[in-house]
């Protein structure tokens, strides 16, 4: 029996919850109130973060990728990891995009279109027993940190039209794919679906104004969100022959066009920072600002080393390939504009210790 500490409003709790439901793992969800943060999360994790999964014997797992990797290895049943090397590479790439890149439109739409609603939700999460007026006050106070993250992510007024245009393009491309497949790689979800589900459910579907936009512009995407939310290990197969549907290529190409330069710049910054640091050195959550482009518009954001920890997952998979499998992967990555990133992986390796990022 597991306990998931999280919240409906939380990006990554959505990803973890959907996986637990899909895998039909017995769990109870506990809302991360102020008291839970103080008595459980800060005590057992050491810093304020959700979701946190508590397992048998007081086991604590934090970070959705660690949670999913651990439970996939432990629990039998339908797997979300494709057996095919080619499909696995695509699935891991989509997980990185969902976790680390779609946070930009997710945060923009929440605070540009759903601000007052989000304040009320933050208040309900922190103080469920308080009256609505008090919850709203608490929510406004607690949301300051999250609203303040917009420029940190590159969400500045000048970039807003580009962010919205890129998101609408993503919705249109995903809609085309969903005309042919229920999920990214066929008739059952892969790890990439769960990566996309975090932002698309918790922010862009569930937040009311954003949800109306999705329902109006991309009803097939809204239906996919509902399938992901409601599916519980339903039978289904990945596309046969370890192939990747052609309809996924525009999605990957457009997302990676702007994300790859960010990742390369992040790798350079991490290499410079780590040059004189020993193994086990804690890595800052941010390494200063850098310039980037989104949909042809210049902006600036902070450098997040965690992006590279996530990128290590598909890179490690790629580096284990050889022969025809490597050549096939090279062609695929070249077609979506990511080959140079995968071939040039000479940045410091990262790991996690005590729920924090450190140099390996």
GROMACS .gro file of C-alpha atoms in nm, residues 205 242 292 337 353:
model
    5
  205UNK     CA    1  -0.725   2.087  -1.911
  242UNK     CA    2   0.895  -0.098  -3.330
  292UNK     CA    3   1.671   3.162  -2.593
  337UNK     CA    4   1.674   1.816  -3.524
  353UNK     CA    5   2.114   1.192  -0.359
   0.00000   0.00000   0.00000
